[in-house]
mmCIF file of C-alpha atoms and ligand atoms in Angstrom:
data_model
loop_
_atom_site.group_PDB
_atom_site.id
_atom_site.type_symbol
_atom_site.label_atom_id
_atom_site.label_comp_id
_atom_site.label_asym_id
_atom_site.label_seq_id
_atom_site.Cartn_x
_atom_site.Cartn_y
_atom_site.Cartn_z
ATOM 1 C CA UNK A 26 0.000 0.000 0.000
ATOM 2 C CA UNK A 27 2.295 2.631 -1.610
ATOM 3 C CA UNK A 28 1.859 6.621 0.095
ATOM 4 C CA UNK A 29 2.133 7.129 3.641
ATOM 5 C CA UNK A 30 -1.474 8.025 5.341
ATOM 6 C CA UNK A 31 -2.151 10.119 8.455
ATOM 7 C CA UNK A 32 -5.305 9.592 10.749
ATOM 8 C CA UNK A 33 -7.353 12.375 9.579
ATOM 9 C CA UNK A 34 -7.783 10.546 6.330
ATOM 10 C CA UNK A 35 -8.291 7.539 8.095
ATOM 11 C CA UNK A 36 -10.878 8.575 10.066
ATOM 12 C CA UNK A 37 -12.317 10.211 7.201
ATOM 13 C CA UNK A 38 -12.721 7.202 5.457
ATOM 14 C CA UNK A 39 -14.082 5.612 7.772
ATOM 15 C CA UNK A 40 -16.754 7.566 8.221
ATOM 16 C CA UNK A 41 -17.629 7.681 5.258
ATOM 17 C CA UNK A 42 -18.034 3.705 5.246
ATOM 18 C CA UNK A 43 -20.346 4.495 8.088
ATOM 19 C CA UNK A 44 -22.375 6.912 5.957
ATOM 20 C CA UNK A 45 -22.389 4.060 2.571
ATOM 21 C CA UNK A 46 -22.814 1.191 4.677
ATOM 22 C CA UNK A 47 -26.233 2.997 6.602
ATOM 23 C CA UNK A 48 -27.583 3.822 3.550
ATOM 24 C CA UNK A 49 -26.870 0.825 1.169
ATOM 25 C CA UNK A 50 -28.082 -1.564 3.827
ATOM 26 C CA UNK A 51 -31.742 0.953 4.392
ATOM 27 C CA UNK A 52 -31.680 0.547 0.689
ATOM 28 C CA UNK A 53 -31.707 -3.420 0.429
ATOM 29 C CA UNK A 54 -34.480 -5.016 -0.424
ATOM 30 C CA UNK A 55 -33.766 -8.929 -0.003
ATOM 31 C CA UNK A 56 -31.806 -10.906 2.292
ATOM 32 C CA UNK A 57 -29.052 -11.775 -0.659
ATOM 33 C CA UNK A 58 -28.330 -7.957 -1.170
ATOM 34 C CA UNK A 59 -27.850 -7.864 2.316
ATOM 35 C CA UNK A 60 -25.183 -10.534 1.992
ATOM 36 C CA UNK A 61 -24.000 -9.393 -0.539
ATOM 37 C CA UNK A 62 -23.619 -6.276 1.459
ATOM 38 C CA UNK A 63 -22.372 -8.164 4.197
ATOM 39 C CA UNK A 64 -19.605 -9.111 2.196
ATOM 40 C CA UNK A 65 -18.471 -6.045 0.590
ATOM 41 C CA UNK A 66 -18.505 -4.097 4.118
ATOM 42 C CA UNK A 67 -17.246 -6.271 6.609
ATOM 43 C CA UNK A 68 -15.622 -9.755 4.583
ATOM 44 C CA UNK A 69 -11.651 -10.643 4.305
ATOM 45 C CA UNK A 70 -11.399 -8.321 1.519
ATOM 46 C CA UNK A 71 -14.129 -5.567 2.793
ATOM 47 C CA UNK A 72 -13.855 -2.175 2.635
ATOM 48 C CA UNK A 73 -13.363 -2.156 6.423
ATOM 49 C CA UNK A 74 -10.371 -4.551 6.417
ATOM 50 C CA UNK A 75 -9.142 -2.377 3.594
ATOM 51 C CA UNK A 76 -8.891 0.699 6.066
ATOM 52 C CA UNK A 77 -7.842 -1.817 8.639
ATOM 53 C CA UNK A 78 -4.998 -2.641 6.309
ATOM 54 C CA UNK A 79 -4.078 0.827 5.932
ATOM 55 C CA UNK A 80 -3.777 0.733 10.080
ATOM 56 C CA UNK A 81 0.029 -0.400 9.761
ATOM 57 C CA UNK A 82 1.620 2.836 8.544
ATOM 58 C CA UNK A 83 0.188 4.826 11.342
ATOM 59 C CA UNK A 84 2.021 5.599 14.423
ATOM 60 C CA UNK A 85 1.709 3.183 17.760
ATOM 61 C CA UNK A 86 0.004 5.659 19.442
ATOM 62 C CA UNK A 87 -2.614 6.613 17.107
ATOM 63 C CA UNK A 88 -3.461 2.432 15.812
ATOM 64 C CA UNK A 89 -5.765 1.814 18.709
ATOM 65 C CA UNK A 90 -7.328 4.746 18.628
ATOM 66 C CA UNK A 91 -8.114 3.844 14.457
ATOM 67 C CA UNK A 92 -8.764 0.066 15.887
ATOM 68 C CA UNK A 93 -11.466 1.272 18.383
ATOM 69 C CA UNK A 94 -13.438 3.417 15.818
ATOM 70 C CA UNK A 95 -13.501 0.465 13.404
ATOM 71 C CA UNK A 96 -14.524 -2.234 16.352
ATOM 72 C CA UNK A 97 -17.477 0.528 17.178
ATOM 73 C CA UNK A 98 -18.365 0.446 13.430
ATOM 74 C CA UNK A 99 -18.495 -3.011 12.598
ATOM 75 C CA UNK A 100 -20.458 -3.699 15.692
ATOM 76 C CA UNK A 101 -22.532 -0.460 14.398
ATOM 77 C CA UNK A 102 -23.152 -2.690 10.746
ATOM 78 C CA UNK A 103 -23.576 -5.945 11.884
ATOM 79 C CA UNK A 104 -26.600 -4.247 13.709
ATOM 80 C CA UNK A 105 -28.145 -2.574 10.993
ATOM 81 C CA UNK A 106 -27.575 -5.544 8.479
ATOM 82 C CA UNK A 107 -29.373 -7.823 11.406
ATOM 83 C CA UNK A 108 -31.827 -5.253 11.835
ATOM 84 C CA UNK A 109 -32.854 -4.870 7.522
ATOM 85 C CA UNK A 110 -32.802 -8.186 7.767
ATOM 86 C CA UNK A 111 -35.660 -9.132 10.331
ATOM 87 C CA UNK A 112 -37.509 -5.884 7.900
ATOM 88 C CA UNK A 113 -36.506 -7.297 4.997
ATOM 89 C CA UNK A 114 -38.192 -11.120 6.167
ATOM 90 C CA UNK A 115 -41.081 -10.054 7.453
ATOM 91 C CA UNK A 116 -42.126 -8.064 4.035
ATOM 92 C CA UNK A 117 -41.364 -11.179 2.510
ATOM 93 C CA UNK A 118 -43.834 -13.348 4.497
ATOM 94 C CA UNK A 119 -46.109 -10.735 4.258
ATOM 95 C CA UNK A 120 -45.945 -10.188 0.465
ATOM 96 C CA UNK A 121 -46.117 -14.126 0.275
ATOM 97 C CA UNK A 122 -49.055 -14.708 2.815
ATOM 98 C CA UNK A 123 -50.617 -11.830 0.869
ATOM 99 C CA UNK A 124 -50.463 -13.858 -2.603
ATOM 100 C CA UNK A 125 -51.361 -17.012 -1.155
ATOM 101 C CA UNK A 126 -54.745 -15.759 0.238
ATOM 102 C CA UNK A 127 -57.554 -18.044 -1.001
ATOM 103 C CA UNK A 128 -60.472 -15.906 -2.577
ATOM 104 C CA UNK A 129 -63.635 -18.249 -2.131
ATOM 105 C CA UNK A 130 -65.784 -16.039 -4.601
ATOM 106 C CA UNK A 131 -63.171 -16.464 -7.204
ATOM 107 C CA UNK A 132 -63.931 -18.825 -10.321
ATOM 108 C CA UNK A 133 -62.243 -21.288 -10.133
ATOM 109 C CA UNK A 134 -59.731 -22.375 -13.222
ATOM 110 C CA UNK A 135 -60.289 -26.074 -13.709
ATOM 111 C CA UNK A 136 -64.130 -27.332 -12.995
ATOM 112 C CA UNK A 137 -64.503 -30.512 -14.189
ATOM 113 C CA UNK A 138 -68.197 -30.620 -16.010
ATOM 114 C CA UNK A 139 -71.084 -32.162 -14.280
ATOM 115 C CA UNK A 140 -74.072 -33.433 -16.074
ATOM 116 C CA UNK A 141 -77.025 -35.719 -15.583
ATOM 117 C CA UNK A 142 -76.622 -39.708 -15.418
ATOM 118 C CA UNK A 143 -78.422 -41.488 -18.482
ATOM 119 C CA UNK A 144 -80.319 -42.842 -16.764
ATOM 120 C CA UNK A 145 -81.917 -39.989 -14.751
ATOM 121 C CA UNK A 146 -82.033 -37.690 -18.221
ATOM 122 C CA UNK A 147 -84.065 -40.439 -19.784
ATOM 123 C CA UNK A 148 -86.237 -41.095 -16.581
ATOM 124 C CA UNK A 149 -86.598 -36.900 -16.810
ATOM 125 C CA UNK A 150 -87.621 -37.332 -20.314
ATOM 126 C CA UNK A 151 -90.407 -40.050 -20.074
ATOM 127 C CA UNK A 152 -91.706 -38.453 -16.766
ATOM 128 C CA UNK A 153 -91.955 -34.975 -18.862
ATOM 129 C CA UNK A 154 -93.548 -36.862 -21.945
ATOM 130 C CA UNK A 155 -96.147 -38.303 -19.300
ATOM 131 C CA UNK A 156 -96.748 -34.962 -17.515
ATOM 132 C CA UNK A 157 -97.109 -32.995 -20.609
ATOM 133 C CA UNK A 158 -100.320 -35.623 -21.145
ATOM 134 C CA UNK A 159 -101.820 -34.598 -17.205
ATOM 135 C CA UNK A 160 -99.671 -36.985 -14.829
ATOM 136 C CA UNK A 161 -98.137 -36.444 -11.482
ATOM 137 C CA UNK A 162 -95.273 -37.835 -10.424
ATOM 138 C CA UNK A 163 -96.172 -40.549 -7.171
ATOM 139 C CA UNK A 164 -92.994 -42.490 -5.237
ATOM 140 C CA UNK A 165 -93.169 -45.458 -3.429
ATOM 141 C CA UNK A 166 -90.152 -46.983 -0.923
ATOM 142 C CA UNK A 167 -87.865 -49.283 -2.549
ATOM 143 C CA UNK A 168 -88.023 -51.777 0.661
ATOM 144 C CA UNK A 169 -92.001 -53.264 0.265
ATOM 145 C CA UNK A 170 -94.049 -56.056 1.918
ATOM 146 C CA UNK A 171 -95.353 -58.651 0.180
ATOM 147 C CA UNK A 172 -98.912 -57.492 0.504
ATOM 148 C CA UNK A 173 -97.512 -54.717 -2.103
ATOM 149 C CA UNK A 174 -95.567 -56.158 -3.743
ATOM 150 C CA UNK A 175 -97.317 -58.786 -5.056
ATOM 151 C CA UNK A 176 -100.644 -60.227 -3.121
ATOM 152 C CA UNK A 177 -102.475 -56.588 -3.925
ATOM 153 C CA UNK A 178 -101.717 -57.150 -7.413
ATOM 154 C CA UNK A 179 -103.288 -60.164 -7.755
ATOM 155 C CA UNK A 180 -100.619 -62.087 -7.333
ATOM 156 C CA UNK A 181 -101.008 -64.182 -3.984
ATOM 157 C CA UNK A 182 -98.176 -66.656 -2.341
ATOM 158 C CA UNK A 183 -99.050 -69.930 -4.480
ATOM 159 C CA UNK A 184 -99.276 -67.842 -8.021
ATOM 160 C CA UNK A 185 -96.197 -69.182 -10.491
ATOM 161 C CA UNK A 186 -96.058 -64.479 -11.446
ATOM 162 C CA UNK A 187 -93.988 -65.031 -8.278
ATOM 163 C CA UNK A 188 -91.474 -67.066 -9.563
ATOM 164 C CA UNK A 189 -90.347 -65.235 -12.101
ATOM 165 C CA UNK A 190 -89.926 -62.028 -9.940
ATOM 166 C CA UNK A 191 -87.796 -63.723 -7.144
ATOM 167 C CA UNK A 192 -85.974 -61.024 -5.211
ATOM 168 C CA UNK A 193 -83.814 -60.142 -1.904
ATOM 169 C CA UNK A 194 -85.573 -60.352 1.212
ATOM 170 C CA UNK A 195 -85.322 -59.181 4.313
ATOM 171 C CA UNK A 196 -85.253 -61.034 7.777
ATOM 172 C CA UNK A 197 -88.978 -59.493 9.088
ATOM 173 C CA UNK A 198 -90.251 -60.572 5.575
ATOM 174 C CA UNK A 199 -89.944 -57.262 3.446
ATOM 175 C CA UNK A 200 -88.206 -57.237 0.063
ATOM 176 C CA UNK A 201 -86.575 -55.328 -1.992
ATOM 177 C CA UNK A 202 -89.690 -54.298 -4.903
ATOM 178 C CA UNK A 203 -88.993 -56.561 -8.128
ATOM 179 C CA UNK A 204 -91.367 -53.293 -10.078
ATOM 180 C CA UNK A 205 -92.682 -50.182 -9.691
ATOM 181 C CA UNK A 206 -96.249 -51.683 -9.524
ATOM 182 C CA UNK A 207 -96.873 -51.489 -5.883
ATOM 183 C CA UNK A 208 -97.073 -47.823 -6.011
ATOM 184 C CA UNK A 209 -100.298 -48.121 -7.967
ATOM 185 C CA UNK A 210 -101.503 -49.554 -5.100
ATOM 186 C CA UNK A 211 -100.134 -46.861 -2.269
ATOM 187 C CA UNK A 212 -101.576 -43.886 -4.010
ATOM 188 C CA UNK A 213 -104.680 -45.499 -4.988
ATOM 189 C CA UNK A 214 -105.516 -46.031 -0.970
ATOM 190 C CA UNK A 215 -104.743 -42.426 -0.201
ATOM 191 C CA UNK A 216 -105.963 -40.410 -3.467
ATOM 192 C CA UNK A 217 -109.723 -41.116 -4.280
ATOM 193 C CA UNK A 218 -109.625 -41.746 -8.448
ATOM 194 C CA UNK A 219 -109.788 -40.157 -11.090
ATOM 195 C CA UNK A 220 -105.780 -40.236 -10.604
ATOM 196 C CA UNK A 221 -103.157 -40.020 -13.710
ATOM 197 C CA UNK A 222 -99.976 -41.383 -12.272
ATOM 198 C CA UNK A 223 -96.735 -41.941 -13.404
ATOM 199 C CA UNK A 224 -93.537 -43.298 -10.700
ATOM 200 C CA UNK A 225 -90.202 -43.341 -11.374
ATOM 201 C CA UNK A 226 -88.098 -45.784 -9.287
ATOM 202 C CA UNK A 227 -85.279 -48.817 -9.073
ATOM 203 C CA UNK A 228 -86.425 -52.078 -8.626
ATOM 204 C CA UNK A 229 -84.624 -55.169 -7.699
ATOM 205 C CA UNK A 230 -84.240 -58.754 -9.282
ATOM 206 C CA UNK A 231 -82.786 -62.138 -8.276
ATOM 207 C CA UNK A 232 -80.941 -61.842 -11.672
ATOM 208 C CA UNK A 233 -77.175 -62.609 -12.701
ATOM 209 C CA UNK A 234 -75.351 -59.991 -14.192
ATOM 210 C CA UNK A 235 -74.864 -59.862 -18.060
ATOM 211 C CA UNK A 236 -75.175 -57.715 -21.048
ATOM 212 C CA UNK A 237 -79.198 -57.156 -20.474
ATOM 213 C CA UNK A 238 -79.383 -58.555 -16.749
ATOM 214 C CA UNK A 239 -78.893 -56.343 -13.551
ATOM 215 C CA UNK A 240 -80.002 -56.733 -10.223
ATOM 216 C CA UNK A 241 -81.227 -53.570 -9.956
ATOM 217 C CA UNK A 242 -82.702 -51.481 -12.756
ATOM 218 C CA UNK A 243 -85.171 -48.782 -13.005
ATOM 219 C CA UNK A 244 -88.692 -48.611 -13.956
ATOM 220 C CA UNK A 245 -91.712 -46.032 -14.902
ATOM 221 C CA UNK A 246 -94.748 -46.719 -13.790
ATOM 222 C CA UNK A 247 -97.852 -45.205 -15.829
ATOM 223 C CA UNK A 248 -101.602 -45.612 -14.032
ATOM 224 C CA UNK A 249 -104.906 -44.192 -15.105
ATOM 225 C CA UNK A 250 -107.703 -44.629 -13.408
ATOM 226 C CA UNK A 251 -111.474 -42.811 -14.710
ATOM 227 C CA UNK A 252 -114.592 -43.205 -15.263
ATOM 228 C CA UNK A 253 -115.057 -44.805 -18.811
ATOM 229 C CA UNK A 254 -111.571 -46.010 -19.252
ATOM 230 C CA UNK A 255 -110.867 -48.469 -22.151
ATOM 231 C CA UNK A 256 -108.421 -50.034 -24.290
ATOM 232 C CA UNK A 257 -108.671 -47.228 -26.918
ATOM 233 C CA UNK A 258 -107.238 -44.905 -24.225
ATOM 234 C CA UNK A 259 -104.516 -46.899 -23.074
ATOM 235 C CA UNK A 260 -103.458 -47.262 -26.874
ATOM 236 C CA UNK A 261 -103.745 -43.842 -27.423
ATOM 237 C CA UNK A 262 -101.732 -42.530 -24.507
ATOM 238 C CA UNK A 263 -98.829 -46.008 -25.243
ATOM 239 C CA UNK A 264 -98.464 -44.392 -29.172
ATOM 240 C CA UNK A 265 -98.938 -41.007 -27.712
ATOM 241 C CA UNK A 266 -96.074 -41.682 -25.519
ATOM 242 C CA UNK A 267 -93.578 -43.850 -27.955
ATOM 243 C CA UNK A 268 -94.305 -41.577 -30.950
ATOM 244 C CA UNK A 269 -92.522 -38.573 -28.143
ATOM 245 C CA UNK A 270 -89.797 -40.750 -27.448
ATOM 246 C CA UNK A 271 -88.557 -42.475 -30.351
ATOM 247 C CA UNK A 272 -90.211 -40.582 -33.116
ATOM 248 C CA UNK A 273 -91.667 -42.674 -36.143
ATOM 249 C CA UNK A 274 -90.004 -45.651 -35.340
ATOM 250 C CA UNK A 275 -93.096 -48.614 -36.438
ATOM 251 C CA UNK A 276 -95.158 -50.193 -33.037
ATOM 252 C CA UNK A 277 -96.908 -53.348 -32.177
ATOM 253 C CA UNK A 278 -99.104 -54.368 -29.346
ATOM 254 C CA UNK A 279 -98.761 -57.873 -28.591
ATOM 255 C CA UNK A 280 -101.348 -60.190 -26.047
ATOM 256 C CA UNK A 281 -99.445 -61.125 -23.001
ATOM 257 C CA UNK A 282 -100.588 -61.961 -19.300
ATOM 258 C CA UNK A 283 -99.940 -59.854 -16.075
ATOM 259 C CA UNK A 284 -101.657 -60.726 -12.946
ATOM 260 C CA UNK A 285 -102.863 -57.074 -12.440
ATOM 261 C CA UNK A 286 -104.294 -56.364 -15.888
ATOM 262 C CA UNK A 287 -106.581 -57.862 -17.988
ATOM 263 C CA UNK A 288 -106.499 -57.860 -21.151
ATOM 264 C CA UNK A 289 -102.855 -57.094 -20.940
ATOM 265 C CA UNK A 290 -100.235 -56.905 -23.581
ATOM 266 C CA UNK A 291 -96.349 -56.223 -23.992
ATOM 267 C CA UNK A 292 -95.380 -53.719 -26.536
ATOM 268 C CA UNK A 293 -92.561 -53.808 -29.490
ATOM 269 C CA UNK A 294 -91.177 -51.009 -31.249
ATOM 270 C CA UNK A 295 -88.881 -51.944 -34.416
ATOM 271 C CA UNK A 296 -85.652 -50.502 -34.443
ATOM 272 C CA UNK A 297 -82.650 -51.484 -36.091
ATOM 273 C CA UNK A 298 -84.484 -54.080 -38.422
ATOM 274 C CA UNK A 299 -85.801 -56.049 -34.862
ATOM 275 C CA UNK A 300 -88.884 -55.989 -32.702
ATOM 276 C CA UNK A 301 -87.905 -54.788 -29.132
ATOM 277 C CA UNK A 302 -89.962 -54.934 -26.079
ATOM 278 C CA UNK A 303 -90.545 -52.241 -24.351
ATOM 279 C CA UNK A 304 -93.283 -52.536 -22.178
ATOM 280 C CA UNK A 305 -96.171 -54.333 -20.545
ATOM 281 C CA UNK A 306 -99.241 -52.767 -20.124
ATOM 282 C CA UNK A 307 -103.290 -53.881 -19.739
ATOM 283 C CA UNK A 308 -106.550 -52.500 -18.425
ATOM 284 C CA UNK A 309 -105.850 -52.842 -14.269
ATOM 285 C CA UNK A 310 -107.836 -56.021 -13.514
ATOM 286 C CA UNK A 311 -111.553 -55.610 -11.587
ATOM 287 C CA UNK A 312 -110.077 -57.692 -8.814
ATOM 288 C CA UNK A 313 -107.225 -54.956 -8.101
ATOM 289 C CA UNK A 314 -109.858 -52.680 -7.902
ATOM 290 C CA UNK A 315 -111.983 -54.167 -5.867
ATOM 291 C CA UNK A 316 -108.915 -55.265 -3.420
ATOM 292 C CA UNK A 317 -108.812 -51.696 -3.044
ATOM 293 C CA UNK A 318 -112.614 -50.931 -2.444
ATOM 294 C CA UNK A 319 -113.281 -49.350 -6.091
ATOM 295 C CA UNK A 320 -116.580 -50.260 -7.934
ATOM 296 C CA UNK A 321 -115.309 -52.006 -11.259
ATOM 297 C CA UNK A 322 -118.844 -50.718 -12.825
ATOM 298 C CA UNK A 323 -117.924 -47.458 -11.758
ATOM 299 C CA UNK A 324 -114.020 -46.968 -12.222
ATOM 300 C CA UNK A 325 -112.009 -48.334 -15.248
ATOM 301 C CA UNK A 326 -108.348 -47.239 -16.078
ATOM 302 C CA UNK A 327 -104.752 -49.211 -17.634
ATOM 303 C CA UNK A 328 -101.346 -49.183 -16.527
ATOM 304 C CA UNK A 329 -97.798 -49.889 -18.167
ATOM 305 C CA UNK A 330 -94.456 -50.210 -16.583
ATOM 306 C CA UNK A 331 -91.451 -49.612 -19.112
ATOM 307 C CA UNK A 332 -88.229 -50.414 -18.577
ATOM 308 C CA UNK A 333 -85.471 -47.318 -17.989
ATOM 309 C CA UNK A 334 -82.307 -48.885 -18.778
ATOM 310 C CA UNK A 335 -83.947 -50.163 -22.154
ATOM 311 C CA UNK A 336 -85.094 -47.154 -23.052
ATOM 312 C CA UNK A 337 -81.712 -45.440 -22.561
ATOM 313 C CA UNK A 338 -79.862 -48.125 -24.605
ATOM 314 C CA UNK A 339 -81.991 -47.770 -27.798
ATOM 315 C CA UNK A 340 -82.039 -44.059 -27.799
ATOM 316 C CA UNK A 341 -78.221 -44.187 -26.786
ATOM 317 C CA UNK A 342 -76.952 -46.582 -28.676
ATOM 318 C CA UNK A 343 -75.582 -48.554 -25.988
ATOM 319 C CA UNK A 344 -74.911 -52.229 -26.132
ATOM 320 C CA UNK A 345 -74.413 -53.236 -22.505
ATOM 321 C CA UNK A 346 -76.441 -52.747 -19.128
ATOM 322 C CA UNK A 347 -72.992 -52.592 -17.289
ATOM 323 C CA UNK A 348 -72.109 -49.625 -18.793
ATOM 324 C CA UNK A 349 -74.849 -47.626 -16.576
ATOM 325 C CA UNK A 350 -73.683 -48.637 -13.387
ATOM 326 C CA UNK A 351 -69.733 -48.759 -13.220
ATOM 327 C CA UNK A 352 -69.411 -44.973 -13.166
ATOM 328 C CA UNK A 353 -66.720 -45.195 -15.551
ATOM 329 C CA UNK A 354 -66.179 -41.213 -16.728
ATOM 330 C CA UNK A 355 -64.667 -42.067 -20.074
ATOM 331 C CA UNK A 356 -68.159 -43.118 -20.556
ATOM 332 C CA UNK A 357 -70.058 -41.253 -18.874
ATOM 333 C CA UNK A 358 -68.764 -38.337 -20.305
ATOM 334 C CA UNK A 359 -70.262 -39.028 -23.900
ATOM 335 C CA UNK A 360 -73.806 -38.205 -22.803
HETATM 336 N N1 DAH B 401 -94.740 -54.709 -13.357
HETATM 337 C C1 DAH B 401 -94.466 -55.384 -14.614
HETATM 338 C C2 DAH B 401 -93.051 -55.949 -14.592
HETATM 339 O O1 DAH B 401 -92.225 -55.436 -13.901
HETATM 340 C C3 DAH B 401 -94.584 -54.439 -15.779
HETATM 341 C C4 DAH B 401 -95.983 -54.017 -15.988
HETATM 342 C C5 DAH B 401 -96.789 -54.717 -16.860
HETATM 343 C C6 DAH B 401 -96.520 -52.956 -15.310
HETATM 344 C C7 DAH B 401 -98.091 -54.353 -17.086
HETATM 345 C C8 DAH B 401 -97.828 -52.584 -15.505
HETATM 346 C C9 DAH B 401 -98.620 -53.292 -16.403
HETATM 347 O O2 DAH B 401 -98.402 -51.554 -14.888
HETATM 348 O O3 DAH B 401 -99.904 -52.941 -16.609
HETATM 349 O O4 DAH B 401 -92.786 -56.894 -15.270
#
């Protein structure tokens, strides 16, 4: 360190450092700069070992009085770096917590798109196609007695109907419903005819699982009961009905045999070059009626049950009954 220095211009730049370093370290905004800062004021090769170095060409007497001052100031720094520090963190953490506040109002950027099951859209859809003709919508429970189930609708313990609606039971005798027939019965004791019905519901078979099998399923139920009731009507409101839901598509009622309706038939409609079922119907049987206290001269009236699931594989397009209930999106997501 070449020219001679004297202890004026020591002290001078010394404070000076004091003057830099208080306003470079107000002036730092992160806790790097303040390293950095660190560094350049107080390291190995800091400005204040520079003037340190310098120390060694003053006189012996006037070093300690040099060596003092600069103790006094590093102390002086190493406060006001710790000091801009703690500022300098807690800005941080609050500029952070500030960003990372959750707004609950806000949209939100990825909503994955809900819609209706299959299922439910076409139960919507033949409910709407009923109540559009003057039906209400009636519900019955899904765990029935007998007496519901079956013996009210004509179809007592010894009858062979039973056997091919064989179903889960439960240990005080209930079941689960194998149709949505019953509910004719329930709102029929509480609601005095005339009554135009139609009820939704799932239904439950002793069936094994395959392509067109599933041990649960889902029915409509359609009942009309009225004074002079007859088979015109329930043909009427059937085409009425199938001519909403599948369009032109050619019809065909067929004889058939239900317990609770006679004459009863089972109806086809031809699609895709074959004759599908789709439902049973009939005019409800006097001895239904009467079970229930009704004058057969007097009242008169038909009901159908239709299938759900089959109804939402023709208009769909869809070749197994599986498909409805695995809740598999890449499926779901079609409809
Ligand atoms: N309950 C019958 C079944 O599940 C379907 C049915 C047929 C309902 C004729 C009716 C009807 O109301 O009149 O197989």
């Amino acid at each position: 360190m070449g020219a001679p220095i004297t202890l004026t211009e020591l002290s001078a730049q010394l404070e000076s450092l004091e003057a830099d370093a208080a306003r470079s370290i107000e002036a730092a905004a992160s806790a790097a700069e303040l390293e950095e800062l660190r560094i350049a004021l107080l390291g190995k090769k800091g400005q204040l070992s520079g003037v340190l170095g310098a120390m060694g060409k003053l006189s012996a007497e006037e070093r300690p009085l040099v060596g003092q001052r600069a103790n006094v100031l590093k102390e002086q720094v190493q406060g006001l770096l710790a000091e801009r520090l703690a500022t300098v963190q807690a800005a941080a953490m609050a500029a952070k917590i500030a960003r990372e506040t959750i707004d609950v109002t806000a949209a939100s950027s990825y909503t994955l798109p809900g819609h209706r099951h299959p299922l439910i859209s076409t139960t919507e859809e033949i409910v709407d196609i009923f109540a559009g003709l003057g039906y209400r919508v009636a519900e019955g429970p899904e765990i029935e007695t007998d007496h519901y189930n079956f013996t009210a609708l004509n179809i007592p313990p010894h009858h062979p109907a039973r056997d091919m609606q064989d179903t889960f039971y439960l240990q005080d005798g209930r079941l689960l419903r194998t149709h949505t027939s019953p509910v004719q019965i329930r709102h029929l004791e509480s609601n005095p005819p005339p009554v135009r019905i139609v009820a939704p519901g799932r239904v439950y078979r002793r069936d094994a699982v395959d392509a067109t099998h599933s041990p649960m399923f889902h029915q409509v139920e359609v009942l009309a009961i009225d004074e002079g009731l007859d088979f015109t009507h329930l043909r009427g409101t059937v085409m009425a009905f199938l001519k909403a839901f599948f369009g032109d598509l050619p019809v065909r009622f067929r004889a058939s045999y239900f317990p609770f309706t006679e004459p009863s038939a089972e109806v086809d409609v031809q699609w895709r070059g074959r004759w599908l079922e789709v439902m049973g119907c009939g005019m409800v049987d006097p001895a239904v009626l009467e079970g229930l206290g009704l004058d057969p001269e007097r009242w008169s009236g038909f009901a159908a049950g239709l299938g759900v699931e089959r109804f939402c594989m023709v208009r769909h397009g869809i070749d197994d009954i599986r498909r409805l209930f695995t809740s598999d999106l890449r499926f779901l997501e079609q409809f």
